[in-house]
Coordinates of C-alpha atoms in Angstrom, one line a residue:
M1 CA -15.7 -62.2 -95.8
F2 CA -12.4 -61.4 -94.1
R3 CA -9.4 -62.9 -96.0
V4 CA -6.0 -63.4 -94.3
A5 CA -2.8 -64.9 -95.8
V6 CA -0.4 -66.6 -93.5
V7 CA 3.1 -67.0 -95.0
G8 CA 4.7 -70.1 -93.5
S9 CA 3.2 -73.4 -92.5
G10 CA 5.4 -74.3 -89.5
P11 CA 4.2 -74.1 -85.9
S12 CA 4.0 -70.3 -85.8
G13 CA 2.0 -70.2 -89.1
C14 CA -0.4 -73.0 -88.1
Y15 CA -1.0 -71.6 -84.6
T16 CA -1.7 -68.2 -86.2
A17 CA -4.3 -69.8 -88.5
Q18 CA -5.8 -71.7 -85.6
S19 CA -6.1 -68.6 -83.5
L20 CA -7.7 -66.7 -86.3
V21 CA -10.4 -69.3 -87.1
Q22 CA -11.1 -69.8 -83.4
Q23 CA -11.7 -66.1 -82.7
D24 CA -13.3 -64.9 -85.9
P25 CA -16.1 -67.0 -87.4
E26 CA -16.0 -65.1 -90.7
V27 CA -12.3 -65.3 -91.5
L28 CA -10.9 -67.3 -94.3
V29 CA -7.2 -68.2 -94.0
D30 CA -4.8 -69.2 -96.8
V31 CA -1.5 -70.7 -95.4
L32 CA 1.2 -70.2 -98.0
D33 CA 4.5 -72.0 -98.0
R34 CA 7.5 -72.0 -100.4
L35 CA 7.7 -75.7 -100.0
P36 CA 5.1 -78.2 -101.4
C37 CA 5.0 -79.8 -97.9
P38 CA 3.6 -78.3 -94.7
Y39 CA 4.8 -78.2 -91.1
G40 CA 8.1 -76.3 -91.5
L41 CA 10.8 -77.3 -88.9
V42 CA 8.6 -80.0 -87.5
R43 CA 9.0 -81.9 -90.8
Y44 CA 12.5 -80.6 -91.7
G45 CA 14.1 -79.8 -88.3
V46 CA 13.0 -82.3 -85.7
A47 CA 15.4 -85.3 -85.6
P48 CA 13.9 -88.4 -87.4
D49 CA 14.3 -90.6 -84.3
H50 CA 12.2 -88.1 -82.2
E51 CA 8.8 -89.6 -83.1
K52 CA 6.9 -88.1 -80.2
I53 CA 7.9 -84.5 -81.2
K54 CA 7.3 -85.3 -84.9
S55 CA 3.8 -86.5 -84.0
L56 CA 3.0 -82.8 -83.5
Q57 CA 2.3 -82.9 -87.2
N58 CA -1.0 -84.5 -86.4
N59 CA -2.0 -81.4 -84.4
L60 CA -0.9 -79.1 -87.2
R61 CA -2.7 -81.2 -89.7
T62 CA -6.0 -80.6 -87.8
V63 CA -5.4 -76.8 -88.3
L64 CA -4.7 -77.1 -92.0
E65 CA -7.7 -79.3 -92.6
H66 CA -10.1 -76.8 -91.0
E67 CA -12.9 -75.9 -93.3
R68 CA -11.9 -72.2 -93.3
V69 CA -8.1 -72.8 -93.7
R70 CA -6.5 -73.6 -97.1
F71 CA -2.9 -74.9 -97.6
L72 CA -1.2 -73.5 -100.7
G73 CA 2.3 -75.0 -101.0
G74 CA 5.0 -74.2 -103.6
V75 CA 4.3 -70.5 -103.4
Q76 CA 7.4 -68.3 -103.2
I77 CA 6.9 -64.8 -101.7
G78 CA 9.3 -62.0 -102.3
S79 CA 12.3 -62.4 -104.6
A80 CA 11.6 -64.6 -107.6
G81 CA 8.0 -65.1 -106.5
V82 CA 4.9 -63.2 -105.6
P83 CA 5.9 -59.7 -104.5
A84 CA 4.9 -58.8 -100.9
A85 CA 3.1 -55.7 -102.3
R86 CA 1.0 -57.9 -104.6
L87 CA 0.2 -60.3 -101.7
R88 CA -1.1 -57.3 -99.8
E89 CA -3.4 -56.5 -102.7
L90 CA -4.9 -60.0 -102.6
Y91 CA -5.7 -60.2 -98.9
H92 CA -7.1 -58.0 -96.2
A93 CA -4.2 -58.9 -94.0
V94 CA -0.9 -60.8 -94.3
V95 CA 0.9 -62.5 -91.4
Y96 CA 4.6 -63.4 -92.1
C97 CA 5.7 -66.5 -90.2
V98 CA 8.9 -67.2 -92.1
G99 CA 11.2 -68.3 -89.3
A100 CA 14.9 -67.8 -89.2
A101 CA 16.3 -69.3 -92.3
T102 CA 20.0 -69.1 -91.9
D103 CA 22.8 -69.9 -89.4
R104 CA 25.0 -67.6 -87.4
H105 CA 28.7 -67.8 -88.4
L106 CA 31.7 -68.3 -86.2
G107 CA 33.7 -65.6 -88.0
I108 CA 37.0 -67.4 -87.8
P109 CA 39.7 -68.4 -90.3
G110 CA 39.0 -71.7 -92.1
E111 CA 35.3 -71.7 -91.5
D112 CA 34.6 -72.2 -95.2
L113 CA 37.0 -75.2 -95.6
P114 CA 35.5 -78.3 -97.2
G115 CA 34.3 -80.5 -94.4
S116 CA 33.0 -77.5 -92.4
W117 CA 29.2 -77.2 -92.4
S118 CA 26.4 -75.6 -90.4
A119 CA 24.5 -78.1 -88.3
T120 CA 21.4 -76.9 -90.2
E121 CA 22.8 -78.1 -93.5
F122 CA 23.4 -81.5 -92.0
V123 CA 19.9 -81.6 -90.5
S124 CA 18.4 -80.6 -93.8
W125 CA 20.2 -83.4 -95.5
Y126 CA 19.1 -86.2 -93.2
S127 CA 15.6 -84.7 -93.0
A128 CA 15.2 -84.7 -96.8
H129 CA 14.8 -80.9 -97.2
P130 CA 14.5 -80.5 -101.0
D131 CA 17.0 -77.6 -101.0
S132 CA 19.7 -79.8 -99.4
V133 CA 22.5 -81.5 -101.3
D134 CA 24.5 -84.6 -100.5
D135 CA 28.0 -83.2 -100.4
G136 CA 29.6 -86.2 -98.6
F137 CA 29.2 -84.9 -95.0
V138 CA 30.7 -88.0 -93.5
R139 CA 32.7 -89.3 -96.4
G140 CA 36.3 -90.0 -95.4
A141 CA 35.8 -88.6 -91.9
R142 CA 37.0 -90.5 -88.8
S143 CA 36.5 -87.7 -86.2
A144 CA 33.9 -85.0 -85.9
V145 CA 33.6 -81.8 -83.9
V146 CA 30.3 -80.3 -83.1
I147 CA 30.6 -76.7 -82.0
G148 CA 27.7 -75.7 -79.8
V149 CA 25.9 -77.2 -76.7
G150 CA 22.2 -76.7 -77.5
N151 CA 19.6 -79.3 -78.5
V152 CA 20.5 -79.1 -82.2
A153 CA 24.1 -79.9 -81.4
V154 CA 22.9 -82.9 -79.4
D155 CA 20.7 -84.0 -82.3
V156 CA 23.5 -84.0 -84.9
T157 CA 25.9 -85.7 -82.4
R158 CA 23.3 -88.4 -81.8
M159 CA 22.7 -88.9 -85.6
L160 CA 26.4 -89.4 -86.1
A161 CA 26.4 -92.1 -83.5
R162 CA 23.2 -93.9 -84.4
G163 CA 23.2 -97.2 -86.2
T164 CA 21.1 -98.6 -89.0
P165 CA 18.8 -100.6 -86.7
E166 CA 17.7 -97.4 -84.9
L167 CA 17.5 -95.2 -88.0
S168 CA 15.8 -97.7 -90.4
P169 CA 12.4 -97.4 -88.8
T170 CA 12.4 -93.6 -89.2
D171 CA 11.4 -91.5 -92.2
M172 CA 15.0 -90.6 -93.0
P173 CA 15.6 -90.6 -96.8
Q174 CA 17.2 -93.8 -98.1
A175 CA 20.4 -92.2 -99.4
A176 CA 21.1 -90.5 -96.0
L177 CA 20.4 -93.8 -94.2
A178 CA 22.8 -95.7 -96.4
T179 CA 25.5 -93.0 -96.1
L180 CA 25.3 -92.9 -92.3
A181 CA 25.3 -96.7 -92.1
A182 CA 28.6 -96.7 -94.0
S183 CA 30.1 -93.9 -91.9
R184 CA 33.5 -94.4 -90.4
V185 CA 33.1 -91.6 -87.8
T186 CA 34.0 -93.1 -84.4
D187 CA 35.0 -90.1 -82.4
I188 CA 32.6 -87.1 -81.9
T189 CA 33.5 -84.1 -79.7
M190 CA 30.8 -81.6 -78.7
V191 CA 32.3 -78.3 -77.6
G192 CA 31.0 -75.2 -75.8
R193 CA 32.8 -72.0 -75.1
R194 CA 31.2 -71.5 -71.7
G195 CA 30.8 -73.9 -68.7
P196 CA 28.5 -77.0 -68.4
S197 CA 26.1 -75.1 -66.1
Q198 CA 25.4 -72.7 -69.0
A199 CA 24.8 -75.2 -71.7
R200 CA 21.5 -74.8 -73.6
F201 CA 20.6 -78.5 -74.1
T202 CA 17.7 -80.0 -72.2
T203 CA 18.2 -82.9 -69.8
K204 CA 16.0 -85.2 -71.8
E205 CA 18.1 -84.6 -75.0
L206 CA 21.3 -84.9 -73.0
R207 CA 20.4 -88.3 -71.4
E208 CA 19.6 -89.8 -74.8
L209 CA 23.3 -89.7 -75.7
G210 CA 24.0 -92.1 -72.8
T211 CA 21.4 -94.6 -74.2
L212 CA 23.0 -95.1 -77.6
P213 CA 24.0 -98.7 -78.3
Q214 CA 27.8 -99.2 -78.5
T215 CA 28.5 -95.6 -77.6
R216 CA 30.4 -94.3 -74.6
V217 CA 29.9 -90.6 -73.5
T218 CA 32.6 -88.9 -71.4
V219 CA 33.1 -85.5 -69.8
D220 CA 36.5 -84.0 -69.0
P221 CA 36.7 -83.6 -65.2
R222 CA 38.8 -80.4 -65.6
D223 CA 35.8 -78.7 -67.3
L224 CA 33.5 -79.5 -64.4
A225 CA 36.1 -78.3 -61.9
L226 CA 36.5 -75.0 -63.7
D227 CA 32.7 -74.2 -63.4
P228 CA 31.9 -72.7 -60.0
A229 CA 28.4 -73.9 -60.2
C230 CA 29.6 -77.5 -60.3
A231 CA 30.9 -77.4 -56.8
D232 CA 27.6 -76.3 -55.4
P233 CA 24.7 -76.6 -58.0
S234 CA 22.0 -75.9 -55.4
A235 CA 21.6 -72.3 -56.7
L236 CA 21.0 -73.4 -60.2
P237 CA 17.6 -73.7 -61.8
A238 CA 16.2 -77.3 -61.7
A239 CA 16.9 -78.0 -65.4
Q240 CA 20.6 -77.0 -65.0
R241 CA 20.9 -79.1 -61.8
R242 CA 19.6 -82.1 -63.6
N243 CA 22.1 -81.5 -66.4
M244 CA 24.9 -81.4 -64.0
E245 CA 23.9 -84.7 -62.4
V246 CA 24.0 -86.3 -65.9
L247 CA 27.3 -84.8 -66.8
R248 CA 28.9 -85.9 -63.5
G249 CA 28.0 -89.5 -64.3
W250 CA 30.0 -89.4 -67.5
V251 CA 33.3 -88.3 -66.0
G252 CA 36.1 -90.7 -67.0
T253 CA 38.0 -92.2 -69.9
P254 CA 36.1 -94.3 -72.5
P255 CA 37.2 -97.9 -73.0
Q256 CA 38.3 -98.7 -76.6
D257 CA 35.8 -101.5 -77.3
F258 CA 32.9 -99.1 -78.1
R259 CA 32.0 -98.3 -81.7
H260 CA 31.4 -94.6 -81.0
R261 CA 33.0 -92.3 -78.4
I262 CA 31.3 -89.0 -77.6
R263 CA 33.2 -86.4 -75.6
L264 CA 31.6 -83.3 -74.1
R265 CA 34.1 -80.5 -73.7
F266 CA 33.5 -77.0 -72.2
F267 CA 35.4 -73.7 -71.8
L268 CA 36.8 -74.0 -75.3
R269 CA 36.4 -71.2 -77.9
P270 CA 37.1 -72.0 -81.5
V271 CA 39.6 -69.7 -83.1
E272 CA 40.6 -71.4 -86.3
L273 CA 39.7 -74.4 -88.5
L274 CA 43.0 -76.0 -89.6
A275 CA 43.4 -77.4 -93.1
E276 CA 44.8 -80.8 -94.0
A277 CA 45.1 -82.0 -97.6
G278 CA 42.8 -79.2 -98.8
R279 CA 40.0 -79.8 -96.3
V280 CA 39.4 -79.4 -92.5
G281 CA 41.7 -81.5 -90.4
A282 CA 41.4 -80.1 -86.9
V283 CA 39.9 -77.3 -84.9
R284 CA 42.1 -75.0 -82.8
F285 CA 40.5 -73.8 -79.6
E286 CA 41.5 -71.3 -77.0
R287 CA 40.9 -72.3 -73.4
T288 CA 38.5 -70.0 -71.6
A289 CA 37.7 -69.4 -68.0
P290 CA 34.8 -67.8 -66.1
D291 CA 35.0 -64.0 -65.9
G292 CA 32.9 -63.7 -62.8
R293 CA 30.1 -61.9 -64.7
G294 CA 28.4 -64.9 -66.4
G295 CA 30.7 -64.9 -69.4
V296 CA 34.1 -66.2 -70.2
T297 CA 37.5 -64.7 -71.0
G298 CA 40.4 -66.1 -73.0
T299 CA 43.4 -67.6 -71.2
G300 CA 45.9 -67.6 -74.0
R301 CA 46.2 -71.4 -73.8
Y302 CA 45.3 -73.4 -76.9
E303 CA 44.6 -77.0 -77.9
E304 CA 43.7 -78.7 -81.2
I305 CA 41.1 -81.4 -81.7
E306 CA 41.3 -83.6 -84.8
A307 CA 38.2 -83.4 -87.1
Q308 CA 37.6 -84.2 -90.7
L309 CA 34.0 -83.1 -90.2
V310 CA 33.0 -79.9 -88.3
L311 CA 29.3 -79.1 -87.7
R312 CA 28.7 -75.5 -86.4
S313 CA 25.6 -75.2 -84.2
V314 CA 25.8 -71.7 -82.8
G315 CA 22.2 -70.4 -83.5
Y316 CA 19.9 -69.3 -86.2
R317 CA 19.3 -65.9 -87.8
G318 CA 16.4 -64.4 -89.7
V319 CA 16.9 -63.2 -93.3
P320 CA 15.3 -60.2 -95.1
L321 CA 12.2 -60.9 -97.1
Q322 CA 12.0 -58.6 -100.1
G323 CA 9.3 -56.0 -99.6
L324 CA 9.4 -56.1 -95.8
P325 CA 11.4 -53.9 -93.4
F326 CA 14.2 -55.7 -91.6
D327 CA 16.4 -55.0 -88.5
T328 CA 19.9 -56.4 -89.4
A329 CA 21.0 -56.1 -85.8
T330 CA 18.4 -58.5 -84.4
G331 CA 17.6 -60.5 -87.6
T332 CA 13.9 -59.7 -87.1
V333 CA 11.1 -57.6 -88.7
P334 CA 10.4 -54.4 -86.6
H335 CA 7.0 -54.7 -85.0
L336 CA 4.6 -53.5 -82.3
A337 CA 2.8 -56.5 -80.7
G338 CA 3.0 -58.2 -84.1
R339 CA 2.1 -55.2 -86.2
V340 CA 4.8 -54.6 -88.8
L341 CA 6.5 -51.2 -88.4
R342 CA 7.8 -49.2 -91.4
E343 CA 9.9 -46.3 -90.3
D344 CA 8.4 -46.6 -86.8
L345 CA 4.9 -46.4 -88.1
V346 CA 2.4 -49.3 -88.2
A347 CA 2.0 -50.7 -91.7
P348 CA -1.8 -51.5 -92.1
G349 CA -2.5 -55.1 -92.8
E350 CA 1.0 -56.5 -92.2
Y351 CA 1.9 -58.7 -89.3
V352 CA 4.6 -61.1 -88.1
A353 CA 4.7 -64.1 -85.8
G354 CA 7.3 -66.7 -84.8
W355 CA 11.1 -66.4 -85.0
I356 CA 11.0 -63.5 -87.6
K357 CA 9.1 -61.6 -85.0
R358 CA 11.0 -62.4 -81.8
G359 CA 14.2 -64.1 -82.9
P360 CA 15.1 -67.8 -82.6
T361 CA 14.1 -68.3 -79.0
G362 CA 11.8 -70.6 -77.1
V363 CA 10.4 -74.1 -77.9
I364 CA 7.7 -75.1 -80.3
G365 CA 5.0 -74.3 -77.8
T366 CA 6.2 -70.8 -77.4
N367 CA 4.8 -70.1 -80.9
R368 CA 1.3 -70.6 -79.6
S369 CA 1.3 -67.6 -77.2
D370 CA 3.3 -65.6 -79.7
A371 CA 0.8 -66.2 -82.4
K372 CA -2.1 -65.3 -80.1
E373 CA -0.5 -61.9 -79.4
T374 CA -0.3 -61.2 -83.2
V375 CA -3.8 -62.4 -83.9
T376 CA -5.2 -60.2 -81.1
S377 CA -3.6 -57.2 -82.8
L378 CA -4.9 -58.2 -86.2
L379 CA -8.4 -58.7 -85.0
E380 CA -8.4 -55.4 -83.2
D381 CA -7.6 -53.9 -86.7
A382 CA -10.1 -56.0 -88.6
D383 CA -13.0 -53.5 -88.8
V384 CA -10.7 -51.2 -90.7
L385 CA -8.9 -53.9 -92.7
V386 CA -12.1 -55.5 -94.0
R387 CA -13.1 -52.3 -95.8
K388 CA -10.3 -52.8 -98.3
E389 CA -11.4 -54.2 -101.6
V390 CA -9.7 -57.5 -102.5
P391 CA -10.3 -60.2 -105.2
E392 CA -13.1 -62.6 -104.4
E393 CA -10.8 -65.5 -104.9
P394 CA -7.0 -64.8 -104.5
L395 CA -6.1 -68.2 -105.8
T396 CA -7.5 -67.2 -109.2
A397 CA -5.2 -64.2 -109.2
L398 CA -2.2 -66.3 -108.2
R399 CA -2.8 -68.7 -111.0
A400 CA -3.2 -65.9 -113.5
A401 CA 0.3 -64.8 -112.5
G402 CA 1.6 -68.2 -113.3
V403 CA 1.7 -69.6 -109.8
E404 CA 0.4 -73.2 -109.5
P405 CA 0.1 -73.9 -105.8
V406 CA 0.2 -77.4 -104.3
E407 CA -3.1 -77.7 -102.5
W408 CA -4.0 -80.1 -99.7
S409 CA -4.8 -82.9 -102.1
G410 CA -1.4 -82.5 -103.6
W411 CA 0.2 -82.9 -100.1
Q412 CA -1.9 -86.0 -99.5
A413 CA -0.6 -87.4 -102.8
I414 CA 3.0 -86.8 -101.5
E415 CA 2.2 -88.6 -98.3
R416 CA 0.9 -91.6 -100.3
A417 CA 4.0 -91.6 -102.5
E418 CA 6.3 -91.5 -99.4
A419 CA 4.3 -94.4 -97.8
A420 CA 4.7 -96.4 -101.1
L421 CA 8.4 -95.7 -101.3
G422 CA 8.9 -96.9 -97.7
A423 CA 6.9 -100.1 -98.4
S424 CA 9.1 -100.8 -101.5
L425 CA 12.2 -100.5 -99.3
G426 CA 10.8 -102.6 -96.5
R427 CA 10.6 -99.6 -94.2
G428 CA 7.8 -97.3 -92.9
V429 CA 7.2 -93.9 -94.5
V430 CA 10.4 -92.7 -96.3
K431 CA 10.6 -89.0 -97.3
L432 CA 11.0 -87.9 -100.9
P433 CA 14.3 -86.0 -100.9
D434 CA 14.2 -83.6 -103.8
W435 CA 12.0 -81.0 -105.6
E436 CA 11.4 -83.1 -108.7
S437 CA 10.1 -86.2 -106.9
L438 CA 7.9 -84.1 -104.5
L439 CA 6.3 -82.1 -107.4
I440 CA 5.8 -85.3 -109.5
A441 CA 4.0 -86.9 -106.6
A442 CA 2.0 -83.8 -105.8
H443 CA 0.5 -83.7 -109.3
E444 CA -0.3 -87.4 -109.5
D445 CA -4.0 -88.0 -110.1
V446 CA -5.9 -87.7 -106.9
P447 CA -8.5 -90.5 -106.4

């Protein structure tokens, strides 16, 4: 029997497991995750009001319920957990699908002021990630600035403007729902350092902002005029052309009778977060202009935008996993077609897939082809890998080392507990927001 461990149960991990069992009728796959819950960013990164995307969990569930796939949650690999070297002893091959777990920084003064957060921290809070903390994101805030113009920036902007009627039917944790319902944030400015034609959001996400009840979205006409592609968008790819059409429709000044006002600004580069009463009070931006080579250059002109809440959404970055090589320049594990490289040599039995392999690029579906490439490499090596002696049952060895994984029945118990919590609140499924409640639910007696 050929035993493979997949570390990470998000899309890249599930697609890796799926590809393995589809192509090798003898392989047994254990999908390990640090969290007691599967699905990775589909559970903890997709906005709660995006039910269609969240329904991808049903496809990932099919993978994890395959007869030759086993989910083992609550298993830490590396620091303070099972060493990577020990994991290699328990399985013929290990595929690391650990994503990109941290955010890029702006590197400007004031970035660490109270009230300044990464967008990922905000997303983790309203998505009930058990590592998140409620540090009063919106408490006392009237104005918010979101730095970045990708889909995550659009998500957090939309969440700040959503009302209770739209959020209550979602699986958002009750505390986050109550906090956002009481929020006094009325003005939200989403800012990009380059032009509107270079923004990374998709048209579908962008259009959603214009459908929010009691919300007016506006674009500064000066920003459109500064972008050469706005005058003649015919040379742009279709997606960017559609974005420009949407943005043009929002040019103007918002009336004052709307509950929320969202402003989209471009050609502004953050240079400093300014303090007021010991926390962030405004963001200072330098006006930029196209440099003729696809980038921007500073103009020496500055403006300030008031904000008691700043959410930084400027990209993700991989972090080192103890026991694995790591390229600090790219934030990825060095590899050759998914095979881990140690000092430029292939490390037998070690593989990577997903963001830790290629960087935080692409959409969820990109992980499918990425995983297939890695699995192709792994199965080409299988004849050699299977000769290594491994324990007949790695789970026994893990338990002997003090690891008590949350198996699939434990995850199903969490699902039941979340459904019961929602019912008690007069809502649908409501996520359990912390480690204690998740682990208590996971170890309830399974019928």
